[in-house]
XYZ file of C-alpha atoms in Angstrom:
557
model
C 5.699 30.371 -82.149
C 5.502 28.617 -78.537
C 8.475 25.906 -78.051
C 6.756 23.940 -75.922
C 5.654 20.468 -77.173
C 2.168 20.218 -77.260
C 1.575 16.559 -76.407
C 3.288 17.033 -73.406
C 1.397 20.474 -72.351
C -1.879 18.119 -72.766
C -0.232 16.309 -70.008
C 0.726 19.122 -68.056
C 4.329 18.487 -68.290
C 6.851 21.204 -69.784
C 8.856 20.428 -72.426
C 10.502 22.106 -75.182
C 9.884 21.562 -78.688
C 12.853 19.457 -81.179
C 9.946 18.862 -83.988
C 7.394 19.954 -85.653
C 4.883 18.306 -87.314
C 3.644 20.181 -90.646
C 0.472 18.209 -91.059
C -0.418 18.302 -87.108
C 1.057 22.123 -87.675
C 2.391 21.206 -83.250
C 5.562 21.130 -81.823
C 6.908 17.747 -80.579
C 9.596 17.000 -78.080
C 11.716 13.718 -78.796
C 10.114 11.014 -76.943
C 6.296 12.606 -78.286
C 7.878 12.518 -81.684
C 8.673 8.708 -81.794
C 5.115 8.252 -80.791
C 3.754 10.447 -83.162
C 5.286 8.626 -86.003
C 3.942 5.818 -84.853
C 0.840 6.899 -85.204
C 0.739 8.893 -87.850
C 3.021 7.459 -90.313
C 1.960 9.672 -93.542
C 2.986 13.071 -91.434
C 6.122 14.664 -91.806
C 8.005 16.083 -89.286
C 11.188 18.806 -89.481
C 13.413 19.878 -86.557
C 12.260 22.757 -84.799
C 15.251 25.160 -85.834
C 14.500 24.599 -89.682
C 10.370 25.440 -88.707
C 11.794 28.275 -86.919
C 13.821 29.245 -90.107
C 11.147 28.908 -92.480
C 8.312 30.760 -90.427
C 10.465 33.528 -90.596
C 9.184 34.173 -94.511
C 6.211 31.874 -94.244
C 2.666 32.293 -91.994
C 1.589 28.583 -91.222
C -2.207 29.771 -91.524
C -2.009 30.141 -95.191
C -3.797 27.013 -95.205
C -6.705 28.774 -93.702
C -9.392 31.557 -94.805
C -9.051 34.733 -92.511
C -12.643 35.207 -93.074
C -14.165 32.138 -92.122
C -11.210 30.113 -90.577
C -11.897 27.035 -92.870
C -9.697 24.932 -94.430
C -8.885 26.105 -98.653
C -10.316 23.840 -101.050
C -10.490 25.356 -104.192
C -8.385 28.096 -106.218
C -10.635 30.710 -108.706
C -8.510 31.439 -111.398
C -11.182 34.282 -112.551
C -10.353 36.422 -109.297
C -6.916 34.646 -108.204
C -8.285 33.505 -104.793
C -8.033 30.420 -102.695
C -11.262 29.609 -101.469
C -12.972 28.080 -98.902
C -16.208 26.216 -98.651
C -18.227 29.431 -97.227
C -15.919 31.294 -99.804
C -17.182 29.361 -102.968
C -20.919 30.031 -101.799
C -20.572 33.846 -100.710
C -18.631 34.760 -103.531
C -17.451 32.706 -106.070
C -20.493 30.331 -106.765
C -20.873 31.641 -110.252
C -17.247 31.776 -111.314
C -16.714 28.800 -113.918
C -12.833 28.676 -113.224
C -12.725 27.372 -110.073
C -10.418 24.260 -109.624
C -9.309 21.839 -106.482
C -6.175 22.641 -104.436
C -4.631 19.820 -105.288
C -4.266 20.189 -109.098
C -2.594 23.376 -108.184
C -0.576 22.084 -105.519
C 0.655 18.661 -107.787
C 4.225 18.950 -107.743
C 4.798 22.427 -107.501
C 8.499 22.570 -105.887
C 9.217 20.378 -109.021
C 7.778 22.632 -111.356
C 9.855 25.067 -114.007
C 7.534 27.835 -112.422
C 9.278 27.509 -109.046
C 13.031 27.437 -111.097
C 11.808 30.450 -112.629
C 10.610 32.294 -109.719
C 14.383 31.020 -108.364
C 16.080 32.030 -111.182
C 13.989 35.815 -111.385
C 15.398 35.973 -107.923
C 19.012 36.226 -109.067
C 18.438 38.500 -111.691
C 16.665 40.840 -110.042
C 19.412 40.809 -107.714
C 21.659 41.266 -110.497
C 19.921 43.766 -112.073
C 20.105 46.056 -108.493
C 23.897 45.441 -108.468
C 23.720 47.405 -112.167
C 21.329 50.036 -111.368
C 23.550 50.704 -108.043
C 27.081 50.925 -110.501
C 24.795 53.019 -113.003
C 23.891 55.237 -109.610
C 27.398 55.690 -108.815
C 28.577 56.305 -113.122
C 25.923 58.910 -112.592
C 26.542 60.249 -109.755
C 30.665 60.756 -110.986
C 29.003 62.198 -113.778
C 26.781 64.969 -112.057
C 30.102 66.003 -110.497
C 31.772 66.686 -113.853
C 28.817 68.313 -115.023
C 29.045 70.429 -112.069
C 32.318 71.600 -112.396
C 31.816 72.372 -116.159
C 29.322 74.556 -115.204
C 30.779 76.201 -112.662
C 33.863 76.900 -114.898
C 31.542 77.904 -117.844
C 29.713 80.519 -115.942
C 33.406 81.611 -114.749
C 34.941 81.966 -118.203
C 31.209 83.769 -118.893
C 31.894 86.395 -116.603
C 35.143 86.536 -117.341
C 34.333 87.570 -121.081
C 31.815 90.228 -120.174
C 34.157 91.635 -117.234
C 36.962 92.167 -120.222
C 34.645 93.561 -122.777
C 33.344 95.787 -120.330
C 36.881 96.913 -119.482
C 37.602 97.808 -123.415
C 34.234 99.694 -124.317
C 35.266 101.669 -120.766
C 38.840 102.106 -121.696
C 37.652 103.602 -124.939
C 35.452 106.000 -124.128
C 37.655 107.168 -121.301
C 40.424 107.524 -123.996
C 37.638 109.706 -126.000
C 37.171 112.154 -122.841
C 41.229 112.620 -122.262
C 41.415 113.544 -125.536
C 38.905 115.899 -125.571
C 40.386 117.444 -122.084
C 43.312 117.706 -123.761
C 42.057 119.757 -126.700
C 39.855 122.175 -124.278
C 42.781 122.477 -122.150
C 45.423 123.905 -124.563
C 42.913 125.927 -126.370
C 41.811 127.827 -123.133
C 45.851 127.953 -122.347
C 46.499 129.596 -125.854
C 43.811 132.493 -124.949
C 45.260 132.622 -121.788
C 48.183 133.396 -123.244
C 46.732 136.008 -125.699
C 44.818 137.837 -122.898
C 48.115 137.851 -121.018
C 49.960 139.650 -123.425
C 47.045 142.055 -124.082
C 46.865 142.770 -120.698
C 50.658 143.918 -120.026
C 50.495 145.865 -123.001
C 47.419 147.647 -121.795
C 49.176 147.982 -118.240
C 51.799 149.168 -119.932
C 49.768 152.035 -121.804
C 48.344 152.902 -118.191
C 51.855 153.187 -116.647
C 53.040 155.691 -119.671
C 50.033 157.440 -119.663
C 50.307 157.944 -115.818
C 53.681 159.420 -116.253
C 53.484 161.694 -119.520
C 50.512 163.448 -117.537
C 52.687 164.180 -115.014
C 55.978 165.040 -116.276
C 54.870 165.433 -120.068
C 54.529 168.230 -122.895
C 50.807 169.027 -124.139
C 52.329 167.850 -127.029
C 54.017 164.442 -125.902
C 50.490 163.698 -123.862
C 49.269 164.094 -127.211
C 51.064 161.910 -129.041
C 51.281 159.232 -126.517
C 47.648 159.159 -126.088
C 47.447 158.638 -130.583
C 49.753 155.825 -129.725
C 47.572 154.072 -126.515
C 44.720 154.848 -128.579
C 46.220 151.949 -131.082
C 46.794 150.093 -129.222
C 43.471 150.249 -127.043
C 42.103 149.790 -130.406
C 44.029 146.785 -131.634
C 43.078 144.942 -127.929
C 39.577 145.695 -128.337
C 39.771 144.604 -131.778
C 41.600 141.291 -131.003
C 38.605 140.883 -128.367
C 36.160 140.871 -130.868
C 37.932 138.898 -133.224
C 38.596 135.548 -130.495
C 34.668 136.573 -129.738
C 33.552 135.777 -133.586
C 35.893 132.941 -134.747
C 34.502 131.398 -131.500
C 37.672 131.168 -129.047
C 35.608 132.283 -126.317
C 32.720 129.970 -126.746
C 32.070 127.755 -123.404
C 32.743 123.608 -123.575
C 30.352 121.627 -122.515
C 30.502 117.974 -122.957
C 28.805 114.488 -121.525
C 28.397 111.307 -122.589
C 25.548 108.989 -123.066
C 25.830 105.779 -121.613
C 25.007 102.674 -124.499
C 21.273 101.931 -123.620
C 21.979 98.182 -124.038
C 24.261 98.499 -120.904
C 21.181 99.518 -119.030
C 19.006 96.961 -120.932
C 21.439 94.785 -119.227
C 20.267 96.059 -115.979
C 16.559 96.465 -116.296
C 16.181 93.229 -118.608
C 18.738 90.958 -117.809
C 17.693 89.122 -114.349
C 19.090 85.626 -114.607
C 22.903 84.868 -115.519
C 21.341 81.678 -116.939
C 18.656 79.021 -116.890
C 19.353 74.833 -115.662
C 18.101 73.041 -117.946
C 17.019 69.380 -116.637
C 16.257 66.319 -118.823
C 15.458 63.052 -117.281
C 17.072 60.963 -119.810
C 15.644 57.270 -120.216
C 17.848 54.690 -118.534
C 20.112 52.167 -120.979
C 20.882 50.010 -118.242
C 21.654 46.497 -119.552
C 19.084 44.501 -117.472
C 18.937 40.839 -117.147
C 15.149 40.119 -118.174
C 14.262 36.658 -117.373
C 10.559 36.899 -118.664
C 8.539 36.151 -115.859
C 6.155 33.245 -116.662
C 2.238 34.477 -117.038
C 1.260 31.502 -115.863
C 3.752 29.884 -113.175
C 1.625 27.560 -111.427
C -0.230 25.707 -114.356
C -3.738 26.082 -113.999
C -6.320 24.169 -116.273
C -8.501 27.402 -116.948
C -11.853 26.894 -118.197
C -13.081 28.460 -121.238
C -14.011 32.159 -121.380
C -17.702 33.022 -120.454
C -19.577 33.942 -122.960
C -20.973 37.575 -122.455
C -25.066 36.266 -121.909
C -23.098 35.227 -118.590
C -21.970 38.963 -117.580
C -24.174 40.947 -115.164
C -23.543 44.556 -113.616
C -24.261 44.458 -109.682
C -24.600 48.012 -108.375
C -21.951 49.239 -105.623
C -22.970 52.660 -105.069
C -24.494 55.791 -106.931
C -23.019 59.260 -106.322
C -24.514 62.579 -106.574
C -22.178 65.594 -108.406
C -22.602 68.851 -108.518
C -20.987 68.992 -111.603
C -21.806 69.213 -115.734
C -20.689 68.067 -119.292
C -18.866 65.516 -117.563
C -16.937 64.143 -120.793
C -14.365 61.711 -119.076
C -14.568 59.412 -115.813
C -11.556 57.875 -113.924
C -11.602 55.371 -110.969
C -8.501 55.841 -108.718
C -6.606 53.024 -107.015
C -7.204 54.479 -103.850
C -10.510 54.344 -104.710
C -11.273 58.430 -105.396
C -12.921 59.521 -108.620
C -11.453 62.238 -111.029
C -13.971 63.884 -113.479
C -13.650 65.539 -116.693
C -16.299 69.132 -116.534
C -15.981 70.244 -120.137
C -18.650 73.065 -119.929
C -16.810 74.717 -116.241
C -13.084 74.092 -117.658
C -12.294 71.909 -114.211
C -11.013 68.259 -113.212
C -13.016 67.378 -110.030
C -11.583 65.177 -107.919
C -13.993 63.085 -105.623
C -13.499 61.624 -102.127
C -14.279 57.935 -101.929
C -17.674 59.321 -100.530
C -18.688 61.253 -103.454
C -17.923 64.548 -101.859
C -15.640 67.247 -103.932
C -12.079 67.145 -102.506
C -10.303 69.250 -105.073
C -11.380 71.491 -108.511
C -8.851 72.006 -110.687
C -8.790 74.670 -113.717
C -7.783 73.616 -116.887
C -6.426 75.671 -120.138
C -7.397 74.680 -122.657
C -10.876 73.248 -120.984
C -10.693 69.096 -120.347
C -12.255 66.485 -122.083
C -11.311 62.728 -122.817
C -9.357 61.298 -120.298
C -7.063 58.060 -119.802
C -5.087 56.442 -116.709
C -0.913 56.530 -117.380
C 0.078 54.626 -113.880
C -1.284 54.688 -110.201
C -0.969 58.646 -109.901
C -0.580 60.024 -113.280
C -3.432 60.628 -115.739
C -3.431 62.417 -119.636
C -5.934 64.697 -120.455
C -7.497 65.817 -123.939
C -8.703 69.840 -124.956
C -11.278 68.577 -127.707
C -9.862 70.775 -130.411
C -9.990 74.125 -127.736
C -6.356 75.737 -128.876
C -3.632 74.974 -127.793
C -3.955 71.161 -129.249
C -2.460 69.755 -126.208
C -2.731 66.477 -124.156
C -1.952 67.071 -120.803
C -0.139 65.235 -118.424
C -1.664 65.518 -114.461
C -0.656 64.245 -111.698
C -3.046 63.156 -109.135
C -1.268 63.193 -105.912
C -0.441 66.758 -106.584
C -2.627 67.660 -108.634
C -0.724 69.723 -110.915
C -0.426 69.956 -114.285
C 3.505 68.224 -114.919
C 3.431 68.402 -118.732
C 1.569 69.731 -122.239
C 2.347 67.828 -125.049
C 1.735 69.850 -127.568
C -0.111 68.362 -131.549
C -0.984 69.282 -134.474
C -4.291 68.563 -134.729
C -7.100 67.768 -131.936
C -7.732 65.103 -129.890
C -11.029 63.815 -128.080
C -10.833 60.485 -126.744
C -7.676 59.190 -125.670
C -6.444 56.270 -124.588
C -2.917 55.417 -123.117
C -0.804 52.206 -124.437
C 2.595 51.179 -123.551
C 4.402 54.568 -123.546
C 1.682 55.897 -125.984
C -1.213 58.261 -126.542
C -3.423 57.043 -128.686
C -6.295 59.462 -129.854
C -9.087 60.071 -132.133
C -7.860 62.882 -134.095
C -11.451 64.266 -136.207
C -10.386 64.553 -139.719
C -7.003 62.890 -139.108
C -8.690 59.429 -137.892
C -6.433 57.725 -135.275
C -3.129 58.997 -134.696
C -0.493 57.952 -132.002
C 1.923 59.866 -129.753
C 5.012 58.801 -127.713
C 5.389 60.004 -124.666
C 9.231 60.133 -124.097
C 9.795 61.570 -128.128
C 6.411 63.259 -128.417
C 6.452 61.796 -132.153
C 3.167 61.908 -133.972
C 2.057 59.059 -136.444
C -1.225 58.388 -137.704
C -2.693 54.508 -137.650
C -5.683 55.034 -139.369
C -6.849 57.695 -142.171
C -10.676 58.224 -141.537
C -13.098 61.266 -140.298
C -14.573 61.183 -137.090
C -16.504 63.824 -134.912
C -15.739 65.313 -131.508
C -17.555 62.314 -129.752
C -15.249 59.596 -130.616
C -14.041 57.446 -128.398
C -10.766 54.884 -128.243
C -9.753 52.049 -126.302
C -7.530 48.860 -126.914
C -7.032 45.592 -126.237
C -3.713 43.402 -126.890
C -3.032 44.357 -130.572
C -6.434 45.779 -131.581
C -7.876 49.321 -131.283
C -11.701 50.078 -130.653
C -13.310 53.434 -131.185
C -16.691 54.854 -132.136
C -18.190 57.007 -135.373
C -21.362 59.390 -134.201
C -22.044 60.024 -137.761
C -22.188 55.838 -138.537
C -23.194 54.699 -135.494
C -20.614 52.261 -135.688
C -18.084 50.623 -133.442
C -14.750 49.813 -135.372
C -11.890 47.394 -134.462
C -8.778 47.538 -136.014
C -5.297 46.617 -135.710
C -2.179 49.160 -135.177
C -1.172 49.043 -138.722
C -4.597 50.274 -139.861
C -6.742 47.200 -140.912
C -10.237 47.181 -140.680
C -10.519 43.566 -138.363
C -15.225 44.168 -138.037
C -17.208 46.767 -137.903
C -20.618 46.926 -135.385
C -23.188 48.814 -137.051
C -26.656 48.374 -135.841
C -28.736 51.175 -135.855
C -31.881 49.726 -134.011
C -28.820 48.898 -131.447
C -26.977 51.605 -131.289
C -27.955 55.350 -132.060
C -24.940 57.846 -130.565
C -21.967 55.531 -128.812
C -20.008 58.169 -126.648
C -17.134 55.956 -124.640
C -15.938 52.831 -124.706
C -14.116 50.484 -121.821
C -12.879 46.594 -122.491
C -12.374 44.167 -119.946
C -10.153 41.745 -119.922
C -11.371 39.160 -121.641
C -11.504 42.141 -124.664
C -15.351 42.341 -124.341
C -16.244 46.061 -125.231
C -18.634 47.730 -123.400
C -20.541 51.002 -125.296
C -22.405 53.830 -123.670
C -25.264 54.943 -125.481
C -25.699 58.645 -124.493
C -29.149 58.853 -126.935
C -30.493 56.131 -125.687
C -29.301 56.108 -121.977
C -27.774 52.136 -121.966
C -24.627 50.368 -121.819
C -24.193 47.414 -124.239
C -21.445 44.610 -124.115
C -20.365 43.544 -127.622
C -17.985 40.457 -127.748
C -14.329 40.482 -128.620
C -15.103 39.601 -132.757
C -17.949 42.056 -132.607
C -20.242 39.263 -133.335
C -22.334 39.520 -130.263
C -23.752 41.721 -127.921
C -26.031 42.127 -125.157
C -27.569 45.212 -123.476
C -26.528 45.759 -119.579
C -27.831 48.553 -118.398
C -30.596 50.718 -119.352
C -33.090 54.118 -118.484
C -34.609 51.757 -116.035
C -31.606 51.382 -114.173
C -31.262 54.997 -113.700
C -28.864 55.800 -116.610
C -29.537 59.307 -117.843
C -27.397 59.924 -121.199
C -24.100 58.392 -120.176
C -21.250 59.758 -121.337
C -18.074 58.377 -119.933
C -16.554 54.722 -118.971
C -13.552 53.428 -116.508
C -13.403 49.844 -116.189
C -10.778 49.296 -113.685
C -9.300 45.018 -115.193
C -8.101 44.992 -111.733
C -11.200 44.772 -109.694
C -13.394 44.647 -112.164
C -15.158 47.821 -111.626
C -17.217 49.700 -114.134
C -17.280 53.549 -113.470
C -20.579 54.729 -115.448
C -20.520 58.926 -115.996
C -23.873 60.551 -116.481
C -23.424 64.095 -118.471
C -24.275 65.829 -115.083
C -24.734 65.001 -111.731
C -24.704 61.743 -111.441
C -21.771 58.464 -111.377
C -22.680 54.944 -110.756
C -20.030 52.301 -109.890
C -20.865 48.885 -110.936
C -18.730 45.256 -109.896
C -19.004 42.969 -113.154
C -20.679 39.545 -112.618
């Protein structure tokens, strides 16, 4: 911001600014101030440094439209916007809740809103300094954990390593023994054969001799005696041959086949198992007013006053679309039963991404900003699953016990039409089932929800139902010259529901009590059997799904 004062610039003299004026929205030096105030008495002026301080978190053309650098003069509650003249005539010249700056401006830096706001400030801040001593308690804890795993897998290995020691001792206890035994047998023989052989050596050594030096008749008797004992040798020969002395030892051993199971099976010492545990942190919660500046709303339109204005219509290449969501960043995500694929669209219509799904996708709902749930329609496994868009990757299957078709998601819960179990519920964080309503309904029901009621459709009774979470039947819409085969549902949110008629190719907008309704959108609009809804509250788009080929994005009136 320039320091120079402005009245004296007009004069062509320099002088830095001590004021500023916040009505004149100029910097004054001291003498320009005193005339200033003079002048204009009802203007207030602050010293420059406090301006400076201020600007710092403020932009002094807040007080002006970007668009059409006017002046604000009115505030539409409807779409939360200041407006200006041009603003209310472009845009806003239908809204009913549209109110002077002033009523909104009447006292505000007296108001409890601006305490609150004050007040939230120090608690958030109080609730960082806890989430910052939980970080730490964590991250103290994470060591521990470490170290107890570290010493488990230790004293693990340390188990095996000692078993494996005593099943090895044993069996190498088993072959020494058995050495042992075929060792001193084989010595005993040796021993036998030992003494046979000297005698026979001996026989040799007298025979040798008597035929030198000996009688006819001493050869003759020595050779009766050698004879014997030739005899016995040969005989004790046979004899260690039959009782099986001489037999050969052969042994092995057959290493357990669980050791080598152990080998060829066993890959992984162990598995980390991760589970994001839900914080208990102990947070300050100073509700946040909904309403901080008090605004005197007007009523709620009544739905003859809604219109559809078309914002674009986008050709697909793809079929049995059964679910439709509209991205924040403004892409489109498809549910294509019949091919078994989420197809993600560019902002332009044009396929960025195809992703398979198993088992195939059908009723879809929006979790937070990049996370979406995803039905099967009774294809096994009964799963919901849990995508993430960024990604796009399948991060979770929650797995049920019966089927689901549509779905809709509702403070940390799946809420889905269940066929012959009616409407059940399931939690996200303990994947607990519960049922909320005991009916039969077909694989083209739809759910959505509003504040404490649930909406979904029958096929079979061409019927729209609203009823509350503990079961109870609040209306029921059932006009058959109205409404032949509702497929998907949407509410806005004011709680009007709006109904796609896939028979009859229209959208219909019933009102909150299900007294009323009024047909949007027809054949002649280009609808051709519509089977999926995404109203995005936020900026109040309508995403309309045609069964192939064809979207159409709609801005509510």
């Amino acid at each position: 911001m320039s320091e120079r004062c402005s009245m004296c610039s007009c004069r062509r003299t320099v002088k830095l600014s001590e004021y500023w004026c916040r009505d004149c929205k100029k910097g004054l030096c001291g003498q320009c101030r005193e005339r200033h105030d003079l002048s204009r008495v009802n203007h207030t002026t602050i010293l420059f440094e406090e301006f400076n301080e201020i600007a710092q978190y403020v932009d002094d053309s807040t007080d002006f439209c970007n668009k059409h650098c006017r002046k604000y003069l009115r505030f539409c509650s409807l779409h939360e916007q200041f407006c200006c003249k041009q603003c209310l005539v472009e845009n806003h010249k239908d809204c009913t809740q549209v109110i002077h700056i002033d009523e909104i401006l009447k006292n505000i830096k007296m108001s409890a809103a601006f305490q609150e706001i004050n007040g939230s400030i120090e608690d958030v801040s109080e609730n960082i300094k806890r989430i910052c001593k939980d970080r730490e308690a964590t991250m103290e804890t994470q060591i521990k954990n470490t170290k107890s795993i570290m010493n488990q897998v230790k004293e693990t290995r340390t188990k095996i390593n000692a078993h494996l020691d005593e099943i090895q001792n044993i069996l190498l206890r088993e072959l020494k023994e058995i050495t042992d035994k075929v060792g001193r047998r084989t010595q005993e023989l040796n021993n036998k054969l030992d003494k046979l052989k000297n005698k026979l050596t001996k026989c040799q050594t007298c025979l040798n001799k008597v035929n030198k030096d000996g009688t006819e008749l001493q050869t003759f008797l020595t050779m009766k005696r050698i004879e014997k004992e030739i005899n016995h040798a040969d005989s004790t020969i046979h004899c260690l041959i039959e009782d099986g002395q001489l037999d050969k030892v052969d042994f092995k051993t057959e290493i357990q086949s669980e050791l080598n199971k152990i080998i060829l099976n066993v890959d992984s010492f162990g598995c980390m198992i991760n589970d994001d545990i839900h914080s208990d942190i102990p947070l300050v919660n100073r509700k946040m007013m909904q309403a901080q500046i008090v605004i005197p709303l007007a009523p709620k339109r009544s739905i003859d006053n809604i219109t559809l204005n078309l914002q674009k219509t986008i050709k697909t290449s793809v079929e049995t679309v059964e679910g439709c969501i509209l991205l924040p960043n403004c892409k489109v995500v498809l549910s294509c039963f019949q091919q078994g694929i989420l197809t993600f669209l560019s902002e332009n219509g044009e396929t960025d991404f195809n992703l398979s799904m198993k088992p195939r996708p059908y009723g879809m709902t929006s979790i937070d900003n990049n996370t979406i749930a995803v039905s099967a329609d009774g294809c096994s496994p009964n799963v919901i699953s849990v995508v993430n868009t960024d990604t796009k990757l399948v991060e979770n299957k929650i797995r049920i016990d019966s089927e689901a078709h549509g779905i809709v998601f509702k403070e940390g819960n799946i809420i889905f039409c269940a066929g012959e179990k009616g409407i059940r519920m399931v939690n996200l964080k303990t994947n607990d089932i519960s049922t909320i309503l005991e009916c039969e309904l077909d694989d083209f029901s739809s759910v959505t929800t509003f504040d404490d009621n649930i909406y979904f459709t029958n096929r079979h009774a061409q019927a729209i139902t609203c009823c509350d979470f503990s079961g109870n039947i609040c209306w029921n819409f059932h006009e058959r010259d109205i409404l032949n085969v509702p497929k998907s549902l949407a509410v806005d949110k004011n709680g009007n529901i709006f109904v796609a008629d896939m028979a009859q190719s229209k959208v219909l907008i019933i009102s909150p009590d299900g007294k009323e309704h009024k047909q949007l959108l027809s054949s002649d609009d280009g609808l051709r059997r519509p089977t999926s809804l995404y109203l995005n509250k936020d900026t109040n788009q309508l995403l309309i799904a045609d069964m192939k080929d064809q979207i159409m994005l709609y801005r509510l009136g």
